[in-house]
Amino acid sequence: MPTKRRYVSPLREQAAAQTRAQILRSAIRLFAERGYGRVTVADIAADAGVSAKAVFASAGSKSDILNEIVDTAVRASGEERAMRAVLAAPDRESALTALARGTRAGNEGTFTVHEAIHKALPAHEDGEALWERATASYRTALDATAQHLRALGQEEDVADLLWFWFGPGSWRTLVVENGWTWDRAEAFLLRTALATLRADT
């Protein structure tokens, strides 16, 4: 007896993808505004205009949705493009300028996603692991920048300092907690990094 093939409707698949995308957009915004712990699947469903059952069927549990948000942040960071500019820089000032610009673009471009993750950490059952996964490629990029600076003549390993200056915490402290513009934050962090490294040489 021949095997019956399951028919797949392109329109149905497109509609399902659009529903999933809307659910994720709603979840990101609600998590960023209210915090992960204060948002229910019913809240996400209502905001997305679907049923709670549709949320579970399309995107999974609240924890599954947050995991997808983390993956979205990593994919949307623009890290590869930024690192190409950093590693092509012929001198320390150019490398740090490219790093400041690249980390600013990544943090600004995925601001709402980062806020959703940040506000989820205290309420998440494994917030530390979540944060490590969300920032692993970010740290790897800063480590690669530190190695490039060593190749350009920087004597000490500055990976930890690069995280202090250009990690997501610094951008959030200046822009979110203190109301700085992204331009002002970028200029300040770059100026601080350059001044400190010059003083150490």
Tab-separated table of C-alpha atoms in Angstrom:
chain	number	residue	atom	x	y	z
A	1	MET	CA	0.000	0.000	0.000
A	2	PRO	CA	1.554	3.357	-1.004
A	3	THR	CA	2.399	5.790	1.773
A	4	LYS	CA	-0.016	8.675	1.928
A	5	ARG	CA	1.817	11.989	1.681
A	6	ARG	CA	0.866	14.771	4.018
A	7	TYR	CA	-0.198	17.863	2.122
A	8	VAL	CA	1.539	21.047	3.200
A	9	SER	CA	-0.174	24.306	2.326
A	10	PRO	CA	2.261	27.177	1.670
A	11	LEU	CA	-0.427	29.674	2.681
A	12	ARG	CA	-1.038	27.843	5.928
A	13	GLU	CA	2.676	27.725	6.663
A	14	GLN	CA	2.965	31.442	5.921
A	15	ALA	CA	0.055	32.226	8.216
A	16	ALA	CA	1.574	30.077	10.973
A	17	ALA	CA	4.922	31.879	10.620
A	18	GLN	CA	3.208	35.263	10.797
A	19	THR	CA	1.298	34.209	13.910
A	20	ARG	CA	4.488	33.007	15.574
A	21	ALA	CA	6.288	36.258	14.686
A	22	GLN	CA	3.432	38.300	16.152
A	23	ILE	CA	3.476	36.242	19.336
A	24	LEU	CA	7.216	36.821	19.719
A	25	ARG	CA	6.867	40.564	19.057
A	26	SER	CA	4.142	40.807	21.684
A	27	ALA	CA	6.169	38.803	24.186
A	28	ILE	CA	9.302	40.915	23.651
A	29	ARG	CA	7.389	44.152	24.167
A	30	LEU	CA	5.492	42.917	27.219
A	31	PHE	CA	8.585	41.401	28.845
A	32	ALA	CA	10.490	44.652	28.221
A	33	GLU	CA	7.684	46.816	29.632
A	34	ARG	CA	6.449	44.737	32.579
A	35	GLY	CA	9.134	42.152	33.243
A	36	TYR	CA	9.032	38.426	32.539
A	37	GLY	CA	7.567	37.511	35.922
A	38	ARG	CA	4.574	39.833	35.510
A	39	VAL	CA	3.538	38.595	32.079
A	40	THR	CA	1.380	35.513	31.528
A	41	VAL	CA	0.771	33.468	28.404
A	42	ALA	CA	-2.763	34.894	28.462
A	43	ASP	CA	-1.291	38.424	28.361
A	44	ILE	CA	0.839	37.509	25.350
A	45	ALA	CA	-2.138	35.907	23.627
A	46	ALA	CA	-4.363	38.928	24.190
A	47	ASP	CA	-1.713	41.329	22.896
A	48	ALA	CA	-1.053	39.166	19.840
A	49	GLY	CA	-4.742	38.732	19.123
A	50	VAL	CA	-4.716	34.940	19.402
A	51	SER	CA	-5.792	32.350	21.945
A	52	ALA	CA	-3.545	31.034	24.711
A	53	LYS	CA	-3.814	27.642	23.031
A	54	ALA	CA	-2.426	29.177	19.838
A	55	VAL	CA	0.524	30.614	21.775
A	56	PHE	CA	1.442	27.188	23.170
A	57	ALA	CA	0.955	25.521	19.775
A	58	SER	CA	2.972	28.107	17.870
A	59	ALA	CA	5.694	29.252	20.277
A	60	GLY	CA	5.544	26.969	23.309
A	61	SER	CA	5.621	27.936	26.964
A	62	LYS	CA	6.681	31.284	28.357
A	63	SER	CA	10.139	29.844	28.982
A	64	ASP	CA	10.326	28.580	25.383
A	65	ILE	CA	9.393	32.043	24.158
A	66	LEU	CA	12.124	33.655	26.242
A	67	ASN	CA	14.678	31.200	24.863
A	68	GLU	CA	13.629	32.187	21.351
A	69	ILE	CA	13.986	35.843	22.295
A	70	VAL	CA	17.577	35.174	23.409
A	71	ASP	CA	18.327	33.464	20.108
A	72	THR	CA	16.752	36.412	18.288
A	73	ALA	CA	19.036	38.833	20.137
A	74	VAL	CA	22.135	36.848	19.195
A	75	ARG	CA	21.117	36.628	15.523
A	76	ALA	CA	20.197	40.306	15.275
A	77	SER	CA	23.266	41.704	17.021
A	78	GLY	CA	25.233	42.439	13.837
A	79	GLU	CA	28.284	41.016	15.564
A	80	GLU	CA	29.950	39.543	12.458
A	81	ARG	CA	29.794	42.821	10.535
A	82	ALA	CA	31.082	44.782	13.521
A	83	MET	CA	33.957	42.375	14.091
A	84	ARG	CA	35.057	42.549	10.472
A	85	ALA	CA	35.541	46.287	10.935
A	86	VAL	CA	37.341	45.840	14.269
A	87	LEU	CA	39.741	43.174	13.043
A	88	ALA	CA	40.523	45.115	9.866
A	89	ALA	CA	41.516	48.202	11.868
A	90	PRO	CA	45.217	49.027	11.447
A	91	ASP	CA	45.728	50.681	14.829
A	92	ARG	CA	44.353	50.762	18.359
A	93	GLU	CA	42.296	53.929	17.966
A	94	SER	CA	40.616	52.667	14.801
A	95	ALA	CA	39.890	49.288	16.413
A	96	LEU	CA	38.304	50.857	19.489
A	97	THR	CA	36.331	53.301	17.362
A	98	ALA	CA	34.940	50.408	15.334
A	99	LEU	CA	34.177	48.497	18.531
A	100	ALA	CA	32.341	51.445	20.090
A	101	ARG	CA	30.312	51.911	16.913
A	102	GLY	CA	29.575	48.206	16.539
A	103	THR	CA	28.545	47.542	20.140
A	104	ARG	CA	26.413	50.693	20.129
A	105	ALA	CA	24.647	49.529	16.944
A	106	GLY	CA	24.021	46.076	18.404
A	107	ASN	CA	22.670	47.363	21.710
A	108	GLU	CA	20.596	50.129	20.149
A	109	GLY	CA	19.226	47.977	17.354
A	110	THR	CA	18.026	45.225	19.690
A	111	PHE	CA	17.193	47.496	22.609
A	112	THR	CA	13.718	46.117	23.333
A	113	VAL	CA	14.970	42.532	23.113
A	114	HIS	CA	17.795	43.311	25.527
A	115	GLU	CA	15.356	44.929	27.940
A	116	ALA	CA	13.126	41.846	27.769
A	117	ILE	CA	16.075	39.617	28.643
A	118	HIS	CA	17.419	41.937	31.340
A	119	LYS	CA	14.079	42.155	33.119
A	120	ALA	CA	13.593	38.390	32.870
A	121	LEU	CA	16.772	37.486	34.740
A	122	PRO	CA	15.547	37.979	38.342
A	123	ALA	CA	12.379	35.930	37.755
A	124	HIS	CA	13.780	33.216	35.505
A	125	GLU	CA	14.391	29.794	37.021
A	126	ASP	CA	17.945	29.776	35.630
A	127	GLY	CA	18.718	33.414	34.984
A	128	GLU	CA	22.492	33.040	35.237
A	129	ALA	CA	22.612	30.404	32.502
A	130	LEU	CA	20.240	32.476	30.388
A	131	TRP	CA	22.488	35.535	30.675
A	132	GLU	CA	25.586	33.514	29.852
A	133	ARG	CA	23.907	32.163	26.723
A	134	ALA	CA	22.677	35.602	25.721
A	135	THR	CA	26.149	37.165	26.051
A	136	ALA	CA	28.488	34.312	25.070
A	137	SER	CA	29.091	35.498	21.510
A	138	TYR	CA	29.379	39.097	22.765
A	139	ARG	CA	32.192	38.086	25.121
A	140	THR	CA	33.860	36.057	22.382
A	141	ALA	CA	33.848	39.130	20.141
A	142	LEU	CA	35.448	41.282	22.844
A	143	ASP	CA	38.058	38.584	23.484
A	144	ALA	CA	38.887	38.628	19.758
A	145	THR	CA	39.176	42.408	19.912
A	146	ALA	CA	41.581	42.128	22.847
A	147	GLN	CA	43.727	39.683	20.881
A	148	HIS	CA	43.753	42.073	17.925
A	149	LEU	CA	44.863	44.903	20.197
A	150	ARG	CA	47.686	42.694	21.478
A	151	ALA	CA	48.759	42.140	17.873
A	152	LEU	CA	48.763	45.913	17.414
A	153	GLY	CA	51.105	46.398	20.369
A	154	GLN	CA	48.843	46.502	23.421
A	155	GLU	CA	50.946	44.906	26.158
A	156	GLU	CA	48.313	43.671	28.608
A	157	ASP	CA	45.206	41.601	28.015
A	158	VAL	CA	42.312	44.077	28.058
A	159	ALA	CA	39.381	41.714	27.467
A	160	ASP	CA	37.904	42.425	30.907
A	161	LEU	CA	38.238	46.167	30.416
A	162	LEU	CA	36.538	45.951	27.022
A	163	TRP	CA	33.610	44.188	28.696
A	164	PHE	CA	33.525	46.897	31.372
A	165	TRP	CA	33.502	49.680	28.786
A	166	PHE	CA	31.521	48.179	25.914
A	167	GLY	CA	29.506	45.332	27.441
A	168	PRO	CA	25.696	45.594	27.557
A	169	GLY	CA	25.754	46.721	31.198
A	170	SER	CA	27.628	49.934	30.395
A	171	TRP	CA	25.298	50.881	27.565
A	172	ARG	CA	22.246	50.201	29.733
A	173	THR	CA	23.628	52.165	32.694
A	174	LEU	CA	24.234	55.256	30.606
A	175	VAL	CA	21.262	55.174	28.234
A	176	VAL	CA	18.471	53.539	30.252
A	177	GLU	CA	19.317	54.362	33.847
A	178	ASN	CA	20.786	57.819	33.283
A	179	GLY	CA	18.968	58.975	30.168
A	180	TRP	CA	22.008	59.610	27.983
A	181	THR	CA	21.657	59.649	24.213
A	182	TRP	CA	23.311	56.819	22.313
A	183	ASP	CA	25.652	59.336	20.667
A	184	ARG	CA	26.796	60.716	24.012
A	185	ALA	CA	27.292	57.230	25.452
A	186	GLU	CA	29.317	56.083	22.443
A	187	ALA	CA	31.568	59.139	22.551
A	188	PHE	CA	32.119	58.841	26.305
A	189	LEU	CA	32.903	55.113	26.313
A	190	LEU	CA	35.308	55.463	23.401
A	191	ARG	CA	37.017	58.468	24.978
A	192	THR	CA	37.370	56.622	28.300
A	193	ALA	CA	38.831	53.517	26.663
A	194	LEU	CA	41.331	55.485	24.591
A	195	ALA	CA	42.425	57.658	27.513
A	196	THR	CA	42.901	54.681	29.809
A	197	LEU	CA	44.889	52.636	27.341
A	198	ARG	CA	47.069	55.587	26.403
A	199	ALA	CA	47.788	56.185	30.075
A	200	ASP	CA	48.874	52.577	30.464
A	201	THR	CA	51.392	52.709	27.616
